[in-house]
XYZ file of C-alpha atoms in Angstrom:
473
model
C -62.701 12.974 -48.757
C -61.104 13.328 -52.185
C -64.469 12.725 -53.828
C -66.111 15.408 -51.647
C -63.285 17.848 -52.411
C -63.696 17.358 -56.163
C -67.447 17.796 -55.885
C -67.046 21.022 -53.874
C -64.636 22.338 -56.499
C -67.083 21.636 -59.299
C -70.043 22.934 -57.276
C -68.686 25.541 -54.851
C -70.881 26.560 -51.923
C -73.457 29.187 -52.782
C -72.785 32.609 -51.285
C -75.279 35.384 -50.695
C -73.464 37.570 -53.250
C -73.952 34.858 -55.907
C -77.735 35.144 -55.764
C -79.600 37.740 -57.835
C -82.323 39.595 -55.950
C -84.700 41.195 -58.438
C -86.863 44.034 -57.184
C -90.498 43.536 -58.063
C -90.889 47.023 -59.546
C -87.902 46.381 -61.846
C -89.404 43.084 -62.972
C -92.741 44.773 -63.651
C -91.068 47.478 -65.744
C -89.123 44.897 -67.735
C -92.203 42.767 -68.328
C -94.241 45.813 -69.373
C -91.634 46.981 -71.897
C -91.075 43.520 -73.377
C -94.782 42.684 -73.549
C -95.759 46.013 -75.107
C -93.046 45.654 -77.729
C -94.224 42.146 -78.468
C -97.809 43.401 -78.694
C -96.723 45.978 -81.254
C -94.865 43.341 -83.288
C -97.883 41.065 -83.456
C -100.306 43.908 -84.015
C -98.346 44.534 -87.211
C -98.420 40.883 -88.218
C -102.063 40.507 -87.181
C -103.410 43.344 -89.292
C -101.817 41.842 -92.381
C -103.404 38.428 -91.828
C -106.824 39.908 -90.983
C -106.687 42.133 -94.081
C -105.463 39.323 -96.334
C -108.536 39.391 -98.586
C -108.443 43.194 -99.003
C -104.679 43.271 -99.535
C -105.062 40.582 -102.199
C -107.505 42.804 -104.094
C -105.330 45.936 -103.755
C -101.959 44.438 -104.716
C -102.906 41.325 -106.734
C -106.057 42.326 -108.680
C -105.650 39.795 -111.486
C -107.089 36.296 -111.189
C -109.820 34.731 -109.061
C -110.491 35.490 -105.412
C -108.681 32.268 -104.470
C -105.568 33.363 -106.384
C -105.710 36.745 -104.672
C -105.890 35.190 -101.207
C -103.097 32.740 -102.019
C -100.936 35.605 -103.340
C -101.598 37.600 -100.190
C -100.677 34.646 -97.958
C -97.581 33.989 -100.060
C -96.481 37.563 -99.317
C -97.350 36.917 -95.650
C -95.066 33.871 -95.728
C -92.202 35.866 -97.313
C -91.649 37.690 -94.032
C -91.093 34.359 -92.324
C -88.529 33.226 -94.871
C -86.154 36.014 -93.777
C -86.842 35.633 -90.057
C -84.004 33.093 -89.609
C -81.628 35.669 -91.104
C -82.862 38.181 -88.548
C -82.390 35.621 -85.786
C -78.856 34.814 -86.949
C -77.991 38.523 -87.014
C -79.755 39.938 -83.956
C -79.522 36.891 -81.653
C -75.733 36.552 -81.394
C -75.485 40.359 -81.393
C -77.762 40.446 -78.344
C -75.442 37.984 -76.578
C -72.509 40.297 -77.276
C -73.748 43.871 -76.804
C -76.833 43.260 -74.658
C -80.514 42.486 -74.912
C -81.773 46.060 -74.431
C -79.938 47.640 -77.387
C -80.995 44.983 -79.862
C -84.640 45.003 -78.728
C -84.763 48.787 -79.127
C -83.413 48.548 -82.681
C -85.870 45.807 -83.703
C -88.694 48.007 -82.434
C -87.583 50.891 -84.662
C -87.239 48.658 -87.718
C -90.638 47.016 -87.238
C -92.508 50.308 -86.771
C -90.828 51.879 -89.792
C -91.500 48.986 -92.174
C -95.134 48.672 -91.044
C -95.704 52.392 -91.548
C -94.171 52.091 -95.019
C -96.651 49.353 -95.998
C -99.482 51.721 -95.174
C -98.039 54.294 -97.577
C -97.517 52.056 -100.640
C -99.739 52.975 -103.630
C -101.907 50.132 -104.959
C -101.387 48.036 -108.094
C -103.645 50.270 -110.186
C -101.401 53.272 -109.421
C -97.863 51.931 -109.938
C -98.347 48.449 -111.367
C -95.977 45.658 -110.402
C -93.890 48.035 -108.285
C -96.673 47.921 -105.668
C -96.439 44.180 -104.845
C -92.638 44.419 -105.102
C -92.573 47.151 -102.437
C -95.029 45.173 -100.323
C -92.738 42.152 -100.422
C -89.695 44.318 -99.582
C -91.266 45.854 -96.491
C -92.691 42.496 -95.408
C -89.154 41.148 -95.561
C -87.957 44.025 -93.368
C -90.760 43.203 -90.928
C -89.664 39.583 -90.869
C -85.993 40.494 -90.420
C -86.751 42.673 -87.395
C -89.099 40.092 -85.892
C -86.260 37.575 -86.118
C -84.660 39.336 -83.164
C -87.843 40.137 -81.247
C -89.293 37.001 -79.656
C -85.979 35.440 -78.647
C -84.845 38.725 -77.125
C -88.121 39.550 -75.393
C -88.529 36.094 -73.852
C -84.863 36.105 -72.799
C -85.304 39.569 -71.296
C -88.249 38.537 -69.118
C -86.749 35.158 -68.183
C -83.506 36.775 -67.008
C -85.342 39.387 -64.937
C -87.933 37.100 -63.323
C -87.326 35.212 -60.044
C -86.873 31.493 -60.618
C -90.046 30.555 -58.728
C -92.229 32.979 -60.742
C -90.739 32.735 -64.233
C -93.827 31.051 -65.626
C -96.124 33.761 -64.288
C -94.047 36.680 -65.556
C -93.229 34.911 -68.825
C -96.928 34.495 -69.582
C -97.224 38.278 -69.912
C -95.133 38.135 -73.088
C -97.803 36.083 -74.828
C -100.422 38.235 -73.119
C -98.852 41.042 -75.149
C -99.067 38.894 -78.272
C -102.785 38.384 -77.714
C -103.261 42.113 -77.085
C -101.589 42.803 -80.432
C -103.746 40.278 -82.262
C -106.916 41.451 -80.491
C -106.214 45.116 -81.208
C -105.551 44.279 -84.857
C -108.717 42.197 -85.204
C -110.775 44.812 -83.352
C -109.542 47.683 -85.498
C -110.107 45.737 -88.728
C -113.614 44.770 -87.541
C -114.505 48.404 -86.793
C -113.240 49.516 -90.187
C -115.131 46.716 -91.949
C -118.375 47.670 -90.205
C -118.071 51.429 -90.727
C -116.582 51.646 -94.226
C -117.931 50.521 -97.567
C -116.042 47.914 -99.595
C -114.798 50.626 -101.968
C -113.573 52.847 -99.131
C -111.922 49.882 -97.422
C -110.092 48.910 -100.609
C -109.167 52.506 -101.426
C -107.806 53.871 -98.129
C -109.396 52.156 -95.118
C -106.944 49.250 -95.076
C -104.065 51.705 -94.578
C -105.254 52.984 -91.186
C -104.061 50.000 -89.082
C -100.619 50.113 -90.705
C -100.275 53.849 -90.113
C -101.235 53.356 -86.456
C -98.034 51.341 -85.964
C -95.861 54.477 -85.805
C -97.170 55.970 -82.503
C -97.429 52.523 -80.898
C -93.813 51.843 -81.864
C -92.659 55.124 -80.308
C -94.298 54.248 -76.985
C -92.699 50.794 -76.967
C -89.302 52.236 -77.861
C -89.534 54.786 -75.035
C -90.277 52.064 -72.475
C -87.438 49.846 -73.675
C -84.848 52.639 -73.660
C -85.643 53.393 -69.994
C -84.816 49.840 -68.883
C -81.558 48.560 -67.438
C -79.832 45.508 -68.887
C -80.939 42.159 -67.422
C -79.254 41.041 -64.157
C -78.070 37.808 -65.783
C -76.349 39.674 -68.620
C -74.807 42.184 -66.200
C -73.414 39.266 -64.189
C -72.004 37.743 -67.379
C -70.334 41.050 -68.271
C -68.738 41.227 -64.811
C -67.369 37.697 -65.106
C -66.131 37.707 -68.700
C -65.776 41.349 -69.632
C -67.495 42.964 -72.595
C -64.301 43.008 -74.646
C -63.748 39.245 -74.413
C -67.053 38.183 -75.950
C -67.419 37.916 -79.685
C -70.394 37.022 -81.839
C -70.306 33.308 -82.606
C -71.241 32.301 -86.160
C -74.334 30.184 -86.631
C -72.514 26.894 -87.159
C -70.548 27.243 -83.921
C -73.700 27.998 -81.955
C -75.422 24.991 -83.512
C -72.402 22.737 -82.902
C -72.494 23.353 -79.152
C -76.263 23.666 -78.682
C -77.716 21.422 -81.388
C -79.668 19.132 -79.030
C -81.389 22.011 -77.283
C -81.971 23.791 -80.602
C -83.607 20.743 -82.195
C -85.880 20.387 -79.168
C -86.671 24.096 -79.336
C -87.552 23.849 -83.035
C -89.900 20.919 -82.380
C -91.709 22.759 -79.568
C -91.947 25.923 -81.654
C -93.258 24.004 -84.683
C -96.096 22.482 -82.656
C -96.866 25.813 -81.006
C -96.750 28.017 -84.096
C -98.684 25.760 -86.455
C -101.577 25.671 -84.000
C -101.191 29.352 -83.099
C -101.202 30.628 -86.694
C -103.941 28.177 -87.580
C -106.285 29.679 -85.014
C -105.282 33.330 -84.775
C -104.122 34.116 -88.327
C -105.667 31.676 -90.783
C -109.065 31.019 -89.236
C -110.782 34.319 -90.221
C -109.867 33.683 -93.865
C -110.892 30.014 -93.601
C -114.285 30.991 -92.202
C -114.997 33.726 -94.741
C -113.299 32.383 -97.878
C -113.751 28.598 -97.550
C -116.921 28.253 -95.437
C -118.477 31.547 -96.671
C -119.120 32.646 -93.112
C -119.628 36.346 -92.413
C -116.215 38.058 -92.273
C -117.354 40.319 -89.434
C -118.763 37.425 -87.399
C -115.552 35.485 -87.961
C -113.406 38.311 -86.610
C -115.726 38.893 -83.642
C -115.590 35.180 -82.747
C -111.787 35.188 -82.885
C -111.672 38.332 -80.750
C -113.861 36.744 -78.061
C -111.686 33.608 -78.020
C -108.564 35.748 -77.636
C -110.175 37.691 -74.794
C -110.871 34.383 -73.035
C -107.226 33.370 -73.517
C -106.053 36.733 -72.165
C -108.228 36.306 -69.073
C -106.757 32.867 -68.328
C -103.152 33.050 -69.527
C -101.493 34.455 -66.394
C -103.303 31.935 -64.190
C -101.964 29.079 -66.327
C -98.502 30.672 -66.244
C -98.679 30.770 -62.440
C -99.885 27.164 -62.419
C -96.805 26.125 -64.401
C -94.623 27.471 -61.575
C -96.361 25.005 -59.250
C -96.843 21.830 -61.291
C -94.226 22.358 -64.023
C -94.153 23.200 -67.720
C -94.182 19.626 -69.068
C -97.633 18.590 -67.813
C -99.234 21.671 -69.338
C -97.466 21.351 -72.688
C -98.436 17.676 -72.862
C -102.045 18.550 -72.030
C -102.201 21.119 -74.830
C -100.639 18.745 -77.371
C -102.925 15.842 -76.490
C -105.904 18.196 -76.552
C -105.103 19.290 -80.101
C -104.686 15.700 -81.264
C -107.990 14.558 -79.775
C -110.133 17.651 -80.359
C -108.924 18.994 -83.717
C -111.426 17.089 -85.872
C -114.405 17.589 -83.502
C -113.595 21.317 -83.336
C -113.532 21.750 -87.109
C -116.698 19.665 -87.505
C -118.404 22.080 -85.137
C -117.063 25.052 -87.098
C -118.337 23.547 -90.366
C -121.874 23.447 -88.978
C -122.071 27.223 -89.323
C -124.056 29.470 -87.056
C -122.733 31.649 -84.260
C -122.744 29.107 -81.441
C -121.243 26.053 -83.244
C -118.491 28.195 -84.787
C -117.666 29.851 -81.482
C -117.699 26.500 -79.641
C -115.255 25.002 -82.142
C -112.954 28.020 -81.951
C -113.081 27.998 -78.144
C -112.099 24.310 -78.025
C -109.055 25.074 -80.166
C -108.294 28.102 -77.993
C -108.347 26.033 -74.795
C -105.868 23.608 -76.357
C -103.652 26.525 -77.386
C -103.769 28.115 -73.916
C -101.051 25.925 -72.298
C -98.710 26.718 -75.191
C -99.140 30.476 -75.049
C -98.958 30.492 -71.255
C -95.698 28.594 -70.702
C -93.701 28.635 -73.934
C -91.969 31.960 -73.251
C -90.725 30.598 -69.912
C -89.806 27.158 -71.266
C -87.723 28.079 -74.321
C -85.120 30.439 -72.733
C -84.430 27.816 -70.055
C -83.146 25.415 -72.733
C -79.946 27.452 -73.301
C -77.056 28.868 -71.216
C -76.841 32.612 -70.606
C -73.837 33.373 -72.831
C -75.563 32.053 -75.991
C -79.226 32.182 -74.929
C -80.397 35.047 -77.126
C -78.590 33.737 -80.209
C -79.465 30.060 -79.817
C -83.115 30.751 -79.059
C -83.518 33.310 -81.862
C -81.939 31.049 -84.473
C -83.847 27.895 -83.495
C -87.122 29.722 -82.958
C -87.074 31.551 -86.273
C -85.956 28.595 -88.379
C -88.899 26.634 -87.016
C -91.350 29.525 -87.415
C -90.121 30.082 -90.975
C -90.569 26.451 -91.967
C -93.795 25.671 -90.142
C -95.472 28.698 -88.551
C -95.604 31.442 -91.135
C -96.277 28.989 -93.949
C -99.309 27.519 -92.171
C -101.956 29.793 -93.790
C -100.465 29.255 -97.263
C -100.019 25.480 -96.878
C -103.459 24.876 -95.398
C -105.238 27.120 -97.910
C -103.415 25.273 -100.706
C -104.414 21.893 -99.266
C -108.046 22.937 -98.937
C -108.090 24.357 -102.491
C -106.267 21.356 -103.968
C -108.213 18.581 -102.245
C -111.554 20.237 -101.620
C -111.479 18.744 -98.099
C -112.542 21.329 -95.510
C -111.024 19.211 -92.708
C -107.452 19.622 -93.953
C -106.728 22.230 -91.233
C -107.724 19.658 -88.600
C -105.403 16.991 -90.014
C -102.536 19.485 -90.183
C -103.203 20.431 -86.559
C -103.074 16.766 -85.508
C -99.644 16.343 -87.121
C -98.392 19.364 -85.178
C -99.874 17.879 -82.000
C -97.895 14.650 -82.440
C -94.679 16.675 -82.696
C -95.688 18.584 -79.559
C -96.366 15.401 -77.600
C -92.946 13.952 -78.422
C -91.070 17.206 -77.730
C -92.879 17.839 -74.440
C -92.208 14.283 -73.281
C -88.425 14.476 -73.813
C -87.785 18.008 -72.480
C -86.412 18.481 -68.973
C -88.530 20.180 -66.362
C -87.174 23.677 -65.679
C -89.848 25.191 -63.431
C -88.501 26.806 -60.216
C -84.902 26.125 -61.346
C -82.154 28.705 -62.075
C -81.444 29.407 -65.725
C -78.444 27.509 -67.040
C -75.304 29.615 -66.702
C -76.977 32.119 -64.382
C -77.015 32.343 -60.571
C -80.281 31.686 -58.740
C -82.738 34.585 -58.893
C -85.077 35.374 -56.001
C -87.539 38.114 -55.122
C -86.309 39.145 -51.646
C -83.133 39.258 -49.549
C -84.772 36.977 -47.005
C -85.337 34.370 -49.691
C -81.667 34.615 -50.721
C -80.508 34.083 -47.121
C -82.848 31.116 -46.725
C -81.506 29.603 -49.967
C -77.890 29.860 -48.758
C -78.784 28.362 -45.390
C -80.703 25.472 -46.927
C -77.764 24.623 -49.193
C -75.375 24.818 -46.248
C -77.536 22.418 -44.228
C -77.773 20.054 -47.163
C -73.975 20.101 -47.551
C -73.475 19.332 -43.875
C -75.887 16.383 -44.050
C -74.059 15.026 -47.105
C -70.694 15.404 -45.340
C-alpha cells in the first residue's frame, strides 16, 4: 500500500483537464506558418549554394576557377560558424518569452540580410569591401538561422497530437525542400534565359531580392498564430516572471546526454543533406564537368520525388516508430554511397539521375522524421534552447562545412569518390545514434501533458489509464 501511494504521488492520475486537445485547423495554421518560414530560410541558403560559381566570379575574381569556388564555399561556411551563437541567443530566449516572438524576429533578420546580399556591389566596383560585406550579411543570415530550425520544429511538435507528430513534423522538411526547389528552379531559369555576362552582372541578384516579399508573407502568417499549447501550459504552471534564460553551460550540464545524441543525429543528417542538395550541383559541374543546367534539373527532380513521398514516410513513422526509419536511412547511405557516386561518374542523364535518386531515397527517412525526433529529446522548459544549441553546433561543425571540406578533399587528392567516403563516415555516426536513441513515436513530449486531436480521444485516454490503475491495484 505504501509503495502504491508513493507511485501515485509521483505519477498522479491523469485528469481530462491535464490533456491538451489541439484543434486540427489550429495545427494546420501552425504547420503552414512554420513550414513557410522554414522554406524561406532555406530558399535563401539554397540560392547561395546554387550560385556558388557565379558568386565566386563576382566577389573573388582573382585566382583560378577552383580558388573562386573554394572562396565562395568558405563564405558559405562562415554563416554556419555563427549559427551556434544564434542558437545560444535565440533558443533560451524562446524558452523564456515564447516560440512565436522569436520565430517572427528570425524571419525579419533573415529576409533583411538576404535582401542586402542582393544589393552589394561586386568586387570590380568597391574592391575588398564587397567580399567583406558579403561575409557580414552571411553571418547575419547564419545568426538568424540559429534560432529558426529549433524553434520551428519545437513549434510544430508542441502543436501536433502525439499520435500524428511524425506526419505533421514532416511538413517542416517539406518546407525545406520547397525552399531548395524554388531556389534551384529560379537559378535554372535565370541560367537558361540570361547570358553569362548578364548573369554575372545583375542576374544573380534576382533570387536574393525575391527574399523580401517571401519574408513578409512568412512574417504575416507567424504573427497571426497563438503560442503553442505546451508553452501556454508551462506559463500557467510556472508563471512568466519566474523563468529566466539559462546560460549555455547550465543547459548543457542538465541536458548533455540528450544534446550529444542530438548532435550525432544532426551530423549524420546534415552531412548527407548538404552533400546532396547543396554541394552536388557544384560537384557535377565543376569536378565532373557535367552541364550546370542538367545538374540543377536533376537535383530539382530528385527533390520533387522527396516532396511527394515525405509526408507518407512521416505518417509511417507514427505507426512503426522513428528508429527503424532512421536506421534504414543510415544503413542505406553506408551501403549505397559508393555505388551511387560510381553511377554519377558515368555521366549521361540517366546514370547521373539514378545515382542522385539513390542518395535521395537514403536521405528521405532523415528529412521525414528528424523534425519530430529531435524536439522529443528535451523537456518543454528547455526544449527550444537545448535543441537550438545542439543542432547548430553540429550543423556548424559538420553540415555547413561539408561543401568546403569535400571540395578540398577532391581537389587535394584528385579522388572523385571522396564525397562517397565522407557520406559513409556520416552513415556510421547515424547508425550508432539511431540505435541508442529511445523511441518517442506516439508518446507525449517530455514535460508536456498528452496531446490529442479530439475530446473523445482525451476521455478514452483518461478511462484507459483509470482501468490500468485499477488492474494494477
